[in-house]
Every structure is written in structure tokens, then in C-alpha cells.
């Protein structure tokens, strides 16, 4: 029996709807709070070979499902009805879209993740934004690296907090006495406030990574502002600065201007080992050690998928860079003279 499983996000968690080939609900829709991420995955994995569909504003779950071998599709805005200002379309709508229009959806691949089929669009936006990005960098509203004459580097982590991996990353950082900057998704930060507090109390820095790890070009200015503002509310008082990292690095001149209007500084990077694609801990470490330069901002992930390889690679990265006389600092410290 073919089933279609839609996963929607809301202001406080997730909604799941499962329908069959005829469009009939196989069971009552289920809701999971933001703190129940692991329970949600247990529920999904227990379904019989589901065809799962998420929308482009939800980049928080597909990595875990793809790593587990599930078939996951992405529904883009032009295949869906109007989304609310905050939240995705309903889980039933997503499941029904898959049932009725599966050939129009994009089947996601682990190697390209949520951006499967849209990488060229991202690259085009980045290219178009180069002049604006350069101007904003000169004005202090954008950063991709620090000074090249100082052997200081910033270790950053995206997509957390995660109930399994963020704590393991924090344990490793504590063991080496290394500071880092964590760019958190608001939905999971709202459900795991203890981890967010631990990040701040350990002397690390917090940054904004939107509420649902949305693909920014698909958002209106108001939707982007709401995602940013709601996430900031979860991080305020826990060491958060006005740092913002766009999910996937997606940007355009318009988006960068919107972010300046929201009083945010866009933090990009110049070292990316693509740990989210799970190439192996040794490969992740080797890429970082080969590409790091004075002033580098390193992009790793503590959430958004299976991050066991990142956790395993972290000691190799830290020890290798310390042996090269690099000093680890937060993004804030990297930007000071």
C-alpha cells in the first residue's frame, strides 16, 4: 500500500499527516512539540516505506530522513497554495500534493540535500549579490572571514540545537577549551532551551539561523522578518548577538538589504567541508585542515541531520589547527582589531 506522509512545521513543533493512494487518512494527524524531535523520527521510521514530503521552508528534517534511507520529496511554492506568514501549509496539504502531483515535486538526494534541483538558482543569486555583498562588507554589515595577517579563526556550527549532537560538540569544545559560534534554528531552540543556555554559559556565541531553516528566496520580506524576530526571542539573554547566517548561504542583493534593515550582520564563511553530506570524519577533517587560512570562518553543523561524523572529526580538526598555531575565537572576536 502506497502512503504519502506530509510534514509541516508550526510555531511550536511539527504536524504529520499520512494518506493512502485514494487520499484517505491512514490514521489521525499527529503533532510533535519542538522538543520531541527524536520521538518524531521514531514515528516516521515506524511507518511502512512512506513517501515523505516537506516544503522549501522546512530544511530541518530531510538530512536525518535521507541518511536513514527514506524517500523524501520537496514541494516548492509554485506547487502549493499560499502559506501563512508563519508556518508551512498543512501536513495534509503536503501529503495530498505528493499524491496528486508527485512528478512535479523534487526527490531529494543526500549529496545535495534540501537544495536538490535548485543549486543553480542559489549560485545565480550569490553571483548577482556580489557587488552588494562587497559594499556591505566594507560597511561592516557582512563578513566571510577576518584579518588575514592574524592566525585567528572562528569555528561555527549551524542547524542546532540538536538533542544528540549539540551536547557532544559542547563536550569536545570544553575538553579543548575552544570557543565557537552557534547559529541556531529558532524552532529547535524554543524546544531545547537548556542546550541554548548551556551554549551561552560555556562562553560560546549564539547567532540567528531563521526559525525553520527556510530557503530565503522563497520568503517575503515579512515572512523573513517574522522568522528572524521569533528566533531572536529564543536567543535573547543567552549571549546572542546580531549575527545572522542565511540557510544554505542563499542570498541576493534584495535579501542582503532586507537583513541590513533588520539590523543584522550576515556571517558567511570561507571553509566548508560539506560535513552535512556525510563524506566521512577523516574527509571532513582533511578538508578543513587543507583549506583553513588566517582569519578563516569554518562552517560545520551540529544539527539538521546525522552529525556523528562531524562529532568524530572535531578533535582531529581542533588538534590539527592548534598544531598550526591557530587561535580559536568567536565571530565577535574575529571582527575586532
XYZ file of N, CA, C and O in Angstrom, residues 54 58-59 61-64 66-67 72-74 106-119 213 248 276-277 304 307:
128
model
N 8.179 17.461 2.333
C 8.287 18.692 3.111
C 8.257 19.851 2.117
O 8.346 19.646 0.906
N 11.137 24.302 5.097
C 11.496 23.354 6.154
C 12.764 22.612 5.761
O 12.727 21.632 5.021
N 13.912 23.087 6.274
C 15.176 22.425 5.989
C 15.761 21.739 7.200
O 16.973 21.547 7.283
N 14.652 18.642 8.686
C 14.403 17.219 8.902
C 14.934 16.306 7.815
O 15.201 15.125 8.066
N 15.083 16.806 6.599
C 15.371 15.914 5.480
C 16.704 15.195 5.621
O 16.852 14.056 5.194
N 17.716 15.855 6.231
C 19.018 15.218 6.372
C 18.960 13.915 7.140
O 19.549 12.906 6.738
N 18.235 13.916 8.248
C 18.106 12.706 9.060
C 17.352 11.619 8.303
O 17.732 10.432 8.326
N 16.962 11.285 4.992
C 17.735 10.790 3.853
C 18.848 9.841 4.315
O 19.104 8.814 3.684
N 19.504 10.197 5.431
C 20.570 9.338 5.951
C 20.033 7.977 6.377
O 20.755 6.979 6.342
N 12.380 11.113 0.219
C 11.905 12.431 0.636
C 11.791 13.341 -0.581
O 12.709 13.430 -1.399
N 10.658 14.016 -0.671
C 10.417 14.978 -1.740
C 10.263 16.380 -1.168
O 9.839 16.546 -0.005
N 10.584 17.375 -1.991
C 10.368 18.775 -1.616
C 9.303 19.377 -2.521
O 9.383 19.264 -3.746
N 10.288 17.490 -6.209
C 11.712 17.178 -6.376
C 12.119 16.129 -5.350
O 11.957 16.339 -4.139
N 12.632 15.002 -5.850
C 13.128 13.981 -4.932
C 14.512 14.391 -4.438
O 15.426 14.633 -5.239
N 14.670 14.488 -3.136
C 15.915 14.970 -2.555
C 16.980 13.876 -2.535
O 16.670 12.695 -2.404
N 18.226 14.316 -2.668
C 19.373 13.416 -2.621
C 20.289 13.845 -1.482
O 20.434 15.046 -1.211
N 20.916 12.886 -0.828
C 21.762 13.194 0.312
C 22.906 14.125 -0.085
O 23.289 15.024 0.674
N 23.442 13.954 -1.283
C 24.602 14.737 -1.705
C 24.284 16.214 -1.883
O 25.172 17.067 -1.779
N 23.027 16.540 -2.169
C 22.648 17.942 -2.350
C 21.568 18.398 -1.380
O 21.237 19.586 -1.328
N 21.009 17.470 -0.619
C 20.093 17.805 0.454
C 18.882 18.608 0.015
O 18.323 18.395 -1.065
N 18.503 19.558 0.843
C 17.307 20.358 0.599
C 17.367 21.141 -0.700
O 16.332 21.544 -1.233
N 18.581 21.398 -1.196
C 18.745 22.216 -2.397
C 18.759 21.399 -3.686
O 19.033 21.951 -4.753
N 18.459 20.120 -3.602
C 18.425 19.296 -4.809
C 17.568 19.977 -5.882
O 16.430 20.364 -5.633
N 18.149 20.172 -7.048
C 17.425 20.793 -8.150
C 17.414 22.310 -8.143
O 16.925 22.927 -9.098
N 17.981 22.928 -7.097
C 17.948 24.396 -7.030
C 19.339 24.992 -6.804
O 19.471 26.174 -6.498
N 20.363 24.179 -6.959
C 21.721 24.672 -6.734
C 22.086 25.792 -7.703
O 22.744 26.773 -7.319
N 14.878 27.059 9.090
C 15.901 26.787 8.079
C 15.287 26.895 6.688
O 15.408 26.018 5.834
N 21.812 27.671 3.882
C 22.419 27.298 2.601
C 23.319 28.407 2.040
O 23.855 28.257 0.948
N 27.661 17.991 6.184
C 26.253 17.578 6.150
C 26.012 16.447 5.142
O 25.050 15.697 5.276
N 26.893 16.319 4.152
C 26.751 15.254 3.155
C 27.361 13.935 3.623
O 27.332 12.943 2.888
N 20.400 19.304 12.114
C 19.897 19.187 10.760
C 20.079 17.829 10.124
O 19.736 17.650 8.956
N 24.889 13.919 12.583
C 26.139 14.668 12.707
C 27.215 13.889 13.463
O 28.167 14.461 13.995
